[in-house]
CSV table of C-alpha atoms and ligand atoms in Angstrom, one decimal:
chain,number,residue,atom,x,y,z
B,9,UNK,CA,34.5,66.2,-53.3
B,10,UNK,CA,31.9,68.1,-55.5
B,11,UNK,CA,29.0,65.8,-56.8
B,12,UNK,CA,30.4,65.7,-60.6
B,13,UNK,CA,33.9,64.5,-58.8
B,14,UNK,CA,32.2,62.1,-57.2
B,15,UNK,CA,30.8,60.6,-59.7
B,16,UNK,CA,34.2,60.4,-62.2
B,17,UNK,CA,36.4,59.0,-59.1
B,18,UNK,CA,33.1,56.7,-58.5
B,19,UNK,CA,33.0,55.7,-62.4
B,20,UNK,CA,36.7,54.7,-62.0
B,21,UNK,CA,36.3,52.6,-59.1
B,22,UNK,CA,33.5,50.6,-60.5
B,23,UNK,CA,35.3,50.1,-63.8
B,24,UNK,CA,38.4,48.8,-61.2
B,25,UNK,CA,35.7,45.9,-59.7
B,26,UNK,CA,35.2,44.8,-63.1
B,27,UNK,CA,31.8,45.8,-63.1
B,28,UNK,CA,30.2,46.1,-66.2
B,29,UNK,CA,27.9,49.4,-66.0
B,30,UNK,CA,26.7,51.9,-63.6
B,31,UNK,CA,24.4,55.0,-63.6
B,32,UNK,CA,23.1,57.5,-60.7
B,33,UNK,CA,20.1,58.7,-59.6
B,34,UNK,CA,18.7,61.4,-57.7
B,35,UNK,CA,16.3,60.1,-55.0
B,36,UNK,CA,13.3,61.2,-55.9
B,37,UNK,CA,9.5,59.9,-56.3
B,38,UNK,CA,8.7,57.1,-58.8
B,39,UNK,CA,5.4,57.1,-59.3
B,40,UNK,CA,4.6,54.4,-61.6
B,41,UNK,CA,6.3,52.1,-60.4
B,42,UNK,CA,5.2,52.6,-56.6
B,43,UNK,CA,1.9,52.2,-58.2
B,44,UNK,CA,2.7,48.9,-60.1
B,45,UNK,CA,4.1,47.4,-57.5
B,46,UNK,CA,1.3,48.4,-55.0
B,47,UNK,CA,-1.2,46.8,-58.0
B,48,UNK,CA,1.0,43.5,-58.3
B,49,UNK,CA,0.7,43.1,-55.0
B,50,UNK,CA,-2.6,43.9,-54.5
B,51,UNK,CA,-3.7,41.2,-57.7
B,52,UNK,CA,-1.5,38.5,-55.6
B,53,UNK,CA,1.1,37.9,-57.8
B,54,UNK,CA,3.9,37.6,-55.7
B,55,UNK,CA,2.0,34.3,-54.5
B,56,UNK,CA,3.8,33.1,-51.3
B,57,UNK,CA,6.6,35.3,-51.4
B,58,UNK,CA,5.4,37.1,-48.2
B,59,UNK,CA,8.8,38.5,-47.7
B,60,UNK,CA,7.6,41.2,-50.9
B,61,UNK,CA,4.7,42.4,-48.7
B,62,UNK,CA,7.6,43.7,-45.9
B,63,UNK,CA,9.4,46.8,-45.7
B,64,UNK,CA,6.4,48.7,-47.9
B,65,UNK,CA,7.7,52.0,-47.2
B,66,UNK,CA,11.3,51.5,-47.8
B,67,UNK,CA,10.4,50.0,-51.4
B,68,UNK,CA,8.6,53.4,-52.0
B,69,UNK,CA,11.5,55.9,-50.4
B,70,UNK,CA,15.3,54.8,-49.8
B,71,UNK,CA,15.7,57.4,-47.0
B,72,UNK,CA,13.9,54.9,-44.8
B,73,UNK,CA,16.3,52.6,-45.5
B,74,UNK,CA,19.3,55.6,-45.6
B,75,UNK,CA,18.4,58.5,-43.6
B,76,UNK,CA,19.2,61.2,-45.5
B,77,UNK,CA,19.8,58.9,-48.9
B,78,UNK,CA,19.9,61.5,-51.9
B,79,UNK,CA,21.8,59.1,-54.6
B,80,UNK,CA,20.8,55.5,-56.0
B,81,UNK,CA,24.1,54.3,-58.1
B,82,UNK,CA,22.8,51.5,-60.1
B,83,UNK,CA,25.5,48.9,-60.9
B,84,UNK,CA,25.4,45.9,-63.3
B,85,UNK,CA,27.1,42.3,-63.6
B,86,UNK,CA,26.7,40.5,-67.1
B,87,UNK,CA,26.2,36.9,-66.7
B,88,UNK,CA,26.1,35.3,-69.9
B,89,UNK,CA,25.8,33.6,-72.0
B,90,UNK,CA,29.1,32.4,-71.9
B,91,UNK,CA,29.7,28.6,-72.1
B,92,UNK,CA,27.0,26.5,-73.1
B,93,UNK,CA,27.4,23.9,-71.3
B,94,UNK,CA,26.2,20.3,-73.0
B,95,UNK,CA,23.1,20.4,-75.2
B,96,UNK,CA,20.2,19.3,-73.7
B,97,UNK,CA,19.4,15.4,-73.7
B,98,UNK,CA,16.0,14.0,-72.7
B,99,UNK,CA,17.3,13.2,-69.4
B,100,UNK,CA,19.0,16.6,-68.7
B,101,UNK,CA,17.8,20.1,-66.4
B,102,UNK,CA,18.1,22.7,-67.8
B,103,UNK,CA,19.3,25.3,-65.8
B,104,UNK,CA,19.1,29.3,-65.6
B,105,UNK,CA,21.5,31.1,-67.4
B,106,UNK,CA,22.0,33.6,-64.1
B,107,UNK,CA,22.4,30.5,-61.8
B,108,UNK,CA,25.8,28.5,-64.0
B,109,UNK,CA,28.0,29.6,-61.7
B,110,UNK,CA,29.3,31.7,-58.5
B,111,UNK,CA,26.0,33.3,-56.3
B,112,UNK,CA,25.8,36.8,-57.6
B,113,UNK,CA,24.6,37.6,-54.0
B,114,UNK,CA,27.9,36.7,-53.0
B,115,UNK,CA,29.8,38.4,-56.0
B,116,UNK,CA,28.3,41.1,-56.3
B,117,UNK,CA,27.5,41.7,-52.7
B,118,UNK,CA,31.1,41.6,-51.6
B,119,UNK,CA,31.8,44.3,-54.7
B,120,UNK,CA,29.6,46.6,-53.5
B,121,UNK,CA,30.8,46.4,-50.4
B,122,UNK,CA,34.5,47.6,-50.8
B,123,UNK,CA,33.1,50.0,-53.5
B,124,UNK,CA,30.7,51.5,-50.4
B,125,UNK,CA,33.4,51.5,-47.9
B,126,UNK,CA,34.9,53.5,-50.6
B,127,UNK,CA,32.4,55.7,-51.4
B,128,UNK,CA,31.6,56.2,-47.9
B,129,UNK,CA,35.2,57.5,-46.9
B,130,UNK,CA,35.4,60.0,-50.4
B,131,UNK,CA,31.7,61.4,-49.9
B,132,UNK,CA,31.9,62.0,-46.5
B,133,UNK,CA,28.7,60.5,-46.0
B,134,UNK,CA,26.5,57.2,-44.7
B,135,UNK,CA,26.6,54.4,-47.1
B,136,UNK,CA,24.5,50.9,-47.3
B,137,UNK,CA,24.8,48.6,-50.5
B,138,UNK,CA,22.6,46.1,-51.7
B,139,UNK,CA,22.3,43.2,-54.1
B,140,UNK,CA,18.5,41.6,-55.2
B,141,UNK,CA,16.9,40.7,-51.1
B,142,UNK,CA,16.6,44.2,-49.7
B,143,UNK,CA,13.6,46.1,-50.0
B,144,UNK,CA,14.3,48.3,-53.2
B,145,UNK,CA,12.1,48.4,-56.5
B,146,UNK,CA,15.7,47.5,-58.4
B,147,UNK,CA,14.7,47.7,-61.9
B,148,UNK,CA,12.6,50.9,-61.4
B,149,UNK,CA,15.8,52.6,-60.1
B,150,UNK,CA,17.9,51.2,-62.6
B,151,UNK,CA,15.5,52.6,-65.5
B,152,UNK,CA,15.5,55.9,-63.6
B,153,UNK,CA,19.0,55.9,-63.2
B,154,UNK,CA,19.5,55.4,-67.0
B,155,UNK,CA,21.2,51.9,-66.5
B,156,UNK,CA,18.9,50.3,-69.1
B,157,UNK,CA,15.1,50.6,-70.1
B,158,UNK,CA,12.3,48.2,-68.4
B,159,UNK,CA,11.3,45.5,-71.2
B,160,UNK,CA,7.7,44.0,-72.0
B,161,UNK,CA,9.1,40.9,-70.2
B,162,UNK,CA,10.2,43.2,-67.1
B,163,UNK,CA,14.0,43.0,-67.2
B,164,UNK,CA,16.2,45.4,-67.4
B,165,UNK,CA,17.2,45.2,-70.7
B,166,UNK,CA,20.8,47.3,-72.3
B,167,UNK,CA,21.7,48.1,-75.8
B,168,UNK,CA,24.9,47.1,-75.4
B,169,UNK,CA,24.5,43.6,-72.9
B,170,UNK,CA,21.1,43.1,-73.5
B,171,UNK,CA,19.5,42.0,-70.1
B,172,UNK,CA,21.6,39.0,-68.7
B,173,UNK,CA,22.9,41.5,-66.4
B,174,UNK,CA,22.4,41.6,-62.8
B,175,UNK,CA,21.8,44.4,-60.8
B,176,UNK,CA,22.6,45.9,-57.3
B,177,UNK,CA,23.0,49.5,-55.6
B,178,UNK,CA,24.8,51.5,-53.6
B,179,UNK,CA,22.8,54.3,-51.3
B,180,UNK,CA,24.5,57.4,-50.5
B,181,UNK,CA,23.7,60.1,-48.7
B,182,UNK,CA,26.2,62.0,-50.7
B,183,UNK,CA,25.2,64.0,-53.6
B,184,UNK,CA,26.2,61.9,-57.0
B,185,UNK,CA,26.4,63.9,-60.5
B,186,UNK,CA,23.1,61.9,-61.6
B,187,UNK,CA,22.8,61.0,-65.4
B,188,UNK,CA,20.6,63.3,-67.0
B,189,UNK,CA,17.0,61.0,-67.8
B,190,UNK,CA,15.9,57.8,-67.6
B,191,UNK,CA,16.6,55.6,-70.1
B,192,UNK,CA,14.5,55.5,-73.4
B,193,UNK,CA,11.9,52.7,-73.9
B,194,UNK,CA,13.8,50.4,-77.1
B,195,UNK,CA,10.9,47.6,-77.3
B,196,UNK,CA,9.2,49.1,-79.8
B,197,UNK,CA,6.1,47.1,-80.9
B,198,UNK,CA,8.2,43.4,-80.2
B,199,UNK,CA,5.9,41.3,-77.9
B,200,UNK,CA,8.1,38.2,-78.6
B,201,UNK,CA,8.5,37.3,-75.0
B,202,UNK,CA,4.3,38.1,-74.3
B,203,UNK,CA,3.8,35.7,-77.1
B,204,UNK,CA,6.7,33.2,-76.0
B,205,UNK,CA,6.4,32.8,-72.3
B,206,UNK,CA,5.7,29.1,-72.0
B,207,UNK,CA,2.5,29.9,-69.3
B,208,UNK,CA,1.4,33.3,-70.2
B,209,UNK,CA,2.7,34.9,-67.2
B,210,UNK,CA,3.6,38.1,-68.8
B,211,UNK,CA,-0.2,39.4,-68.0
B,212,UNK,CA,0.6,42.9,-69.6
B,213,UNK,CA,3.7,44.3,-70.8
B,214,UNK,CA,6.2,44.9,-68.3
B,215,UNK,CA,3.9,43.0,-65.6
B,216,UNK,CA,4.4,39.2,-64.4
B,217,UNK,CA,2.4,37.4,-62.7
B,218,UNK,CA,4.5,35.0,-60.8
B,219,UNK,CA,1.7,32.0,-60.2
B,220,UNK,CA,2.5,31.8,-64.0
B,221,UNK,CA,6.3,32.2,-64.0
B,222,UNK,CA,8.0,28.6,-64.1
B,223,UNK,CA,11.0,30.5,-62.5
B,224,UNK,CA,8.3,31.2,-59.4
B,225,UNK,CA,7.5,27.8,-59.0
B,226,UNK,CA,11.2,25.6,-59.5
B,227,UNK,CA,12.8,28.2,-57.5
B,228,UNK,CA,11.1,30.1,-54.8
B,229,UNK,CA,7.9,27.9,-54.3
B,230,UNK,CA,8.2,25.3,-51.0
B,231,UNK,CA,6.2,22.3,-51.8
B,232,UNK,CA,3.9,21.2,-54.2
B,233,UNK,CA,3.8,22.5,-57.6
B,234,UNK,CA,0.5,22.5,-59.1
B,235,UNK,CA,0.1,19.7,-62.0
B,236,UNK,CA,-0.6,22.0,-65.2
B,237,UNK,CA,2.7,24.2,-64.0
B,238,UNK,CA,4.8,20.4,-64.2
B,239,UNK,CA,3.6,19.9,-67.5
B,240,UNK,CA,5.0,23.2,-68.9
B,241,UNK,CA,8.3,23.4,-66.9
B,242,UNK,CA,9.8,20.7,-69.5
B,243,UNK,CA,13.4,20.3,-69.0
B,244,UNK,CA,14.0,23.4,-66.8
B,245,UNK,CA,14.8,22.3,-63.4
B,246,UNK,CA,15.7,25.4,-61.9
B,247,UNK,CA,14.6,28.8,-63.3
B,248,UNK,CA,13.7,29.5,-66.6
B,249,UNK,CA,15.2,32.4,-69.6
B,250,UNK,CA,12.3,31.9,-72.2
B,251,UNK,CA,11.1,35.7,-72.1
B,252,UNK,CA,15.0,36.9,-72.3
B,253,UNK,CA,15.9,33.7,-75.0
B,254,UNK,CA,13.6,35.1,-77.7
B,255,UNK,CA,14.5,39.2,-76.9
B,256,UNK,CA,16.2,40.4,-80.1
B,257,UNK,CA,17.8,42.7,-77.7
B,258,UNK,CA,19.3,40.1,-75.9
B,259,UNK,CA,20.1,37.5,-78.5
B,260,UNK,CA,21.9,40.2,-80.5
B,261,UNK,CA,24.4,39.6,-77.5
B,262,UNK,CA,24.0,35.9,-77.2
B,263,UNK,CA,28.2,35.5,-77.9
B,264,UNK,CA,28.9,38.1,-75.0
B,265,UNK,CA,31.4,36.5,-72.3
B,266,UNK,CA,30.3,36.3,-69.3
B,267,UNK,CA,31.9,37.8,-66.6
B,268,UNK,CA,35.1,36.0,-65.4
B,269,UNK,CA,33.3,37.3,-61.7
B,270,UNK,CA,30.9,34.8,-61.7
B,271,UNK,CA,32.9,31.8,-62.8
B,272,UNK,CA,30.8,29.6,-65.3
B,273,UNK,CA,31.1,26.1,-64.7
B,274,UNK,CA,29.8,24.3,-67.7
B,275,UNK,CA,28.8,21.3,-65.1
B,276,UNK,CA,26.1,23.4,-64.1
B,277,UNK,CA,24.2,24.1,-67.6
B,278,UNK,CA,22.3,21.0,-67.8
B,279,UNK,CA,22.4,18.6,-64.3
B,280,UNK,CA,21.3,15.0,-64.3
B,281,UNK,CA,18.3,14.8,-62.6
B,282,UNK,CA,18.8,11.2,-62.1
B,283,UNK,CA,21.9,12.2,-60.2
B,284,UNK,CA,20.1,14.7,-58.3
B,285,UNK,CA,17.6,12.4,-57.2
B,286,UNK,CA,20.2,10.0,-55.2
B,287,UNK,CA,22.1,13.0,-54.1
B,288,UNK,CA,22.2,13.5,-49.7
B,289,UNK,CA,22.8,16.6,-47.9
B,290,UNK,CA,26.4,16.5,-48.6
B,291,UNK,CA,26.8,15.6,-52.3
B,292,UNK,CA,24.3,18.2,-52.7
B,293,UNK,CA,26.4,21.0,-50.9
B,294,UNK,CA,29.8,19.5,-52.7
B,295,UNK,CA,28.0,20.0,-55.7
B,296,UNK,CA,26.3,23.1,-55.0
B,297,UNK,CA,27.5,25.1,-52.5
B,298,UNK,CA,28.1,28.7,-53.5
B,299,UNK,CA,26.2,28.5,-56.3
B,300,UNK,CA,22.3,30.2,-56.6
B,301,UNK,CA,21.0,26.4,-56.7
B,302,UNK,CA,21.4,25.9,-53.3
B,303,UNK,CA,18.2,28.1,-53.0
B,304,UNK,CA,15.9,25.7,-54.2
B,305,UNK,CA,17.4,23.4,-51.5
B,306,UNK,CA,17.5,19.3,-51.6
B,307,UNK,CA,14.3,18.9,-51.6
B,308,UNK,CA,13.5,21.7,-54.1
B,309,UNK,CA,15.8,20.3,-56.3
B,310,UNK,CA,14.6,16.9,-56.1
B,311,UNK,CA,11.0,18.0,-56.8
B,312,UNK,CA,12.2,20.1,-59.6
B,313,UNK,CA,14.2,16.3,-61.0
B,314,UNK,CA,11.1,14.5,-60.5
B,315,UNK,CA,9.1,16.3,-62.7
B,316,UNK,CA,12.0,17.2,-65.6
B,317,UNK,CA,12.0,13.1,-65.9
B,318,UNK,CA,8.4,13.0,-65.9
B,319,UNK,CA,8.1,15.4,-69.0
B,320,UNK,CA,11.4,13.4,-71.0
B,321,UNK,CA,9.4,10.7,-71.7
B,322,UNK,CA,13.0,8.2,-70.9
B,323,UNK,CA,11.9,5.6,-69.6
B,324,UNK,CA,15.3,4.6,-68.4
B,325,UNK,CA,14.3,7.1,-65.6
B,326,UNK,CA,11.6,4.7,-63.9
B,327,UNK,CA,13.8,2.5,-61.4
B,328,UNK,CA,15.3,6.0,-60.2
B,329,UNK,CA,11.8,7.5,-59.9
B,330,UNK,CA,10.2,4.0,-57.9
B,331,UNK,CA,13.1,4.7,-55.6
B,332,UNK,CA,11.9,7.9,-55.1
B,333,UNK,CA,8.6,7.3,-54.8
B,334,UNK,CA,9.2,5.8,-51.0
B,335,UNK,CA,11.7,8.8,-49.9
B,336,UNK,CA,11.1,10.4,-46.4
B,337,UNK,CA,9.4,13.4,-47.8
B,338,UNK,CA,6.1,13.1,-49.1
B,339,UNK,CA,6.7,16.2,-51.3
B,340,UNK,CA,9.4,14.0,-53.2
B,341,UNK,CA,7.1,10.7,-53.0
B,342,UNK,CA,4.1,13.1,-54.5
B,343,UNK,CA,5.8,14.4,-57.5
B,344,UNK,CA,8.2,10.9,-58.0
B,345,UNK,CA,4.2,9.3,-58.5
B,346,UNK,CA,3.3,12.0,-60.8
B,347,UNK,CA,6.3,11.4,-63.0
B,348,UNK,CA,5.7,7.6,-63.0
B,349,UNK,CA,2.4,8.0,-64.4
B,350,UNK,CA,3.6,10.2,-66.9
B,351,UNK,CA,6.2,7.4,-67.9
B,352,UNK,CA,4.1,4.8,-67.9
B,353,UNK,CA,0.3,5.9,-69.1
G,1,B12,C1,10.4,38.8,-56.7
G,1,B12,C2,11.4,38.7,-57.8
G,1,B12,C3,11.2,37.7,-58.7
G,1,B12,C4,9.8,36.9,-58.8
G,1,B12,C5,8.8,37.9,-59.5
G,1,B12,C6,9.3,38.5,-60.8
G,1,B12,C7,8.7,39.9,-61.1
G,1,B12,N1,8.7,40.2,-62.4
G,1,B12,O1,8.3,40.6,-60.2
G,1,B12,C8,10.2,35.7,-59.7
G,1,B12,C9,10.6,34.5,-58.7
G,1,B12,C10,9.1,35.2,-60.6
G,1,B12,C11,11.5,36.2,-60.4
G,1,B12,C12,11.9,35.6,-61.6
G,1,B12,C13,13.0,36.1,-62.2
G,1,B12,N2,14.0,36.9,-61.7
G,1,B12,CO1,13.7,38.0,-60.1
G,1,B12,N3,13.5,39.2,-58.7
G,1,B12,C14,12.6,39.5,-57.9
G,1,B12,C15,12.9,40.7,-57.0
G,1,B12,C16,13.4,40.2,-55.6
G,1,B12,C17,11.8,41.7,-56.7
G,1,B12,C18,11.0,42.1,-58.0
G,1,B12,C19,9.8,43.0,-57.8
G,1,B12,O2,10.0,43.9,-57.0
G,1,B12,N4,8.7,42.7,-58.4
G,1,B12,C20,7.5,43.4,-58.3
G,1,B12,C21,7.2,44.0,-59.6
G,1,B12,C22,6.0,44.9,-59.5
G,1,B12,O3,8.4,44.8,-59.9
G,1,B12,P1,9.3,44.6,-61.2
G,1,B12,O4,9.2,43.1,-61.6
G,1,B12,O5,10.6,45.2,-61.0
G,1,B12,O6,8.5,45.3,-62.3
G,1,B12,C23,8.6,46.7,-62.6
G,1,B12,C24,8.0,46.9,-64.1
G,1,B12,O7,7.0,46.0,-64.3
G,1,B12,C25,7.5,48.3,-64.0
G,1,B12,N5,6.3,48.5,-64.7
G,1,B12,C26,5.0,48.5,-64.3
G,1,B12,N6,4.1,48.7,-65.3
G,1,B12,C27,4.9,48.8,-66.4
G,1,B12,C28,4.4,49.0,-67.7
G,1,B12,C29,5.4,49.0,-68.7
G,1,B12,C30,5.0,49.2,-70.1
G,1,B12,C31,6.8,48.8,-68.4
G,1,B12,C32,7.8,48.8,-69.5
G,1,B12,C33,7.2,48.6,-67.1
G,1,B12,C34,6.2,48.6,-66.1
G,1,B12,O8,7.2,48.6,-62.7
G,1,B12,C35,7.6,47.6,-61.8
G,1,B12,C36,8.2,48.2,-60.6
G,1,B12,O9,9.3,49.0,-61.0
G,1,B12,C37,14.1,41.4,-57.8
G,1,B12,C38,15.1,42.1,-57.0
G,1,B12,C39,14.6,43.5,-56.5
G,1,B12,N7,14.9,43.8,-55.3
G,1,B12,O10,14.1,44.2,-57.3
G,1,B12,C40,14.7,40.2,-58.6
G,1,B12,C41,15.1,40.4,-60.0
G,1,B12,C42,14.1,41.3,-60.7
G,1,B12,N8,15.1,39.1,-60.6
G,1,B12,C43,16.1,38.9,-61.5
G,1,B12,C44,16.2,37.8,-62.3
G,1,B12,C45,17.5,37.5,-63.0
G,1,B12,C46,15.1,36.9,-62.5
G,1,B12,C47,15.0,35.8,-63.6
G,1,B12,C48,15.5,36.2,-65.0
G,1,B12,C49,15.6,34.5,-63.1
G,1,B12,C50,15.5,33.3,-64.0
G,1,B12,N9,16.2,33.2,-65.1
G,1,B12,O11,14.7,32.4,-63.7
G,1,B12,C51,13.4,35.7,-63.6
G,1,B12,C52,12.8,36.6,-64.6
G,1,B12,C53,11.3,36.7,-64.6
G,1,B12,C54,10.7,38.0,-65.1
G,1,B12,N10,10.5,38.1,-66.4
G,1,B12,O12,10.5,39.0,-64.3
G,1,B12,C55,17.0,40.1,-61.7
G,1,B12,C56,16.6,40.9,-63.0
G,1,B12,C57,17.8,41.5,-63.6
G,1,B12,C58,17.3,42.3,-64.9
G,1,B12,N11,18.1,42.4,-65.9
G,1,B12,O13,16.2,42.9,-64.9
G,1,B12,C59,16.6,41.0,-60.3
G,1,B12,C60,16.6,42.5,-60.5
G,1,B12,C61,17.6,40.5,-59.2
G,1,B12,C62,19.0,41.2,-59.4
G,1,B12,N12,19.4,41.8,-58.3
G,1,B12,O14,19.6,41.1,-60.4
G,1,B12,N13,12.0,37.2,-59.7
């Protein structure tokens, strides 16, 4: 099959997943971004996310991670807003829009998969697929691609689904009818989410420094958070959508549905944290399993409750916290202490 074929019978079998978008690029150099990334990590700001620091040359050429990869198709998931869920309470979590529901990895990652097996057989050609943990600059190739245009706040952000999409990508070494050009900047002169961002960690537009990004700290970060970082996480218990919230771009497509794919549970909008604080291993896994929570973990989770009941300022939540101030883990007993003085001083 010719590469503009390709591309149509590839269009149709994406629209057939019920994926929501896809574009194509031509591998090809990306210099600014190799360069931003090099700087980000050279300034720290992927923290203790050592796992960004691997792979340094496949993030900078897909042929090391496809020999012979000539096409990056770009594919998104819209995840929201869809249900609500409860409005938030003093006592509630608030949870991130991208995480009220089925794991994308999982979603997505099984999609991709029968759409590379597919791809694979009509191209004639090696295929590997990817969604969010392998080594690929995602939103550089999605701008590239023309899928959408990197905003101020560094998401991928669409005219038509603003940026609660996910993303994930299919390398072939097939040639792919590529769109024609990256996709055009539509930011304008909005700095909304520079000025909004709870803990200034939009350093520069485009760039985040994720020592300052709450989502950093309540989902990737083992162990302690630091106390200023407590104060300003509020009621989000895991992840945080404060630089997509105020985009115009995105709020013009606040009423979108969400994608049937990822199953919304409305459960999951706002959790007790009360609850989540008595929860063992396997309430937590009846509750959770399947779902992007789980990658906080049990004790993340329970760190993350401690502190969302130390910013309510309900003190209904003390016997639940002085029970948690003598759990096993001195990470829980820690920030359990921290709320109690926040409750009670
Ligand atoms: C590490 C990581 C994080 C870290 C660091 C975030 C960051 N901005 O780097 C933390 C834990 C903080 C995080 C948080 C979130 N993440 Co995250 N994360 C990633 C991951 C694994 C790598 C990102 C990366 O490479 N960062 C390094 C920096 C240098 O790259 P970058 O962020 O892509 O930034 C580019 C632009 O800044 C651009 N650039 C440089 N200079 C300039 C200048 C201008 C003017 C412009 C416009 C652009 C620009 O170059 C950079 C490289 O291309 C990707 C998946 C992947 N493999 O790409 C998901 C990913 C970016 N995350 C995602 C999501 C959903 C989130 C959250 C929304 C989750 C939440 N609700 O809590 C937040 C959003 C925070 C934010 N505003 O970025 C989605 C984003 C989808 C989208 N529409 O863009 C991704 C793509 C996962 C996926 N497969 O869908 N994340």
């Amino acid at each position: 099959m010719g590469p503009a074929k390709l591309r149509a019978a590839l269009e149709e079998q994406v629209a057939a997943c019920g994926l929501d978008a896809f574009a194509v690029a031509a591998v090809q150099p990306l210099p600014r971004d190799q360069a931003a990334f090099d700087d980000w990590l050279a300034r720290g700001f992927h923290r203790t996310m050592a796992y960004m620091e691997k792979y340094r040359d496949a993030r900078n050429d897909p042929a090391r991670l496809l020999p012979g990869c000539r096409s990056v198709v770009m594919l998104a998931l819209n995840y929201g807003p869809g249900t609500g869920g409860e409005a938030a309470g003093a006592e509630r979590g608030q949870v991130a829009r991208y995480a009220r529901g089925r794991d994308y990895h999982k979603v997505l990652g099984k999609k991709l998969k029968q759409l590379a097996a597919w791809l694979q057989e009509a191209g004639g050609n090696p295929v590997r697929s990817f969604v969010d943990t392998g080594p690929v600059l995602e939103r550089a190739w999605a701008e590239r691609a023309g899928l959408g245009w990197i905003g101020k706040n560094a998401n991928l952000i669409r005219r038509d689904l603003g940026s609660w999409i996910l993303l994930g990508e299919l390398l072939s070494a097939a040639e792919i009818e590529p769109d024609p050009a990256p996709h055009d900047d539509f930011c304008g002169s909005c700095t909304a989410c520079i000025a909004d961002c709870p803990t200034g960690a939009i350093v520069a537009p485009g760039v985040v420094d994720s020592g300052l990004c709450i989502a950093y700290w309540n989902i990737e970060h083992r162990g302690s958070i630091p106390e200023p970082m407590r104060e300003a996480m509020g009621d989000r218990i895991f992840g945080c959508d404060d630089c997509q919230s105020v985009c115009p771009w995105t709020r013009k497509f606040g009423e979108l549905p969400r994608s049937d794919l990822l199953s919304a549970r409305r459960d999951l909008a706002f959790l007790d944290p009360v609850e989540i604080l008595a929860m063992d291993r396997e309430q937590f896994l009846a509750r959770f399993a399947g779902t992007p929570l789980m990658r906080a973990r049990l004790d993340g989770m329970k760190r993350n409750a401690c502190i969302v009941l130390g910013n309510s300022g309900n003190k209904d939540a003390i016997p639940a916290l002085t029970r948690a101030s003598s759990d096993a883990d001195p990470m829980i007993r820690e920030h359990a202490v921290w709320a109690l003085r926040r409750l009670t001083t």
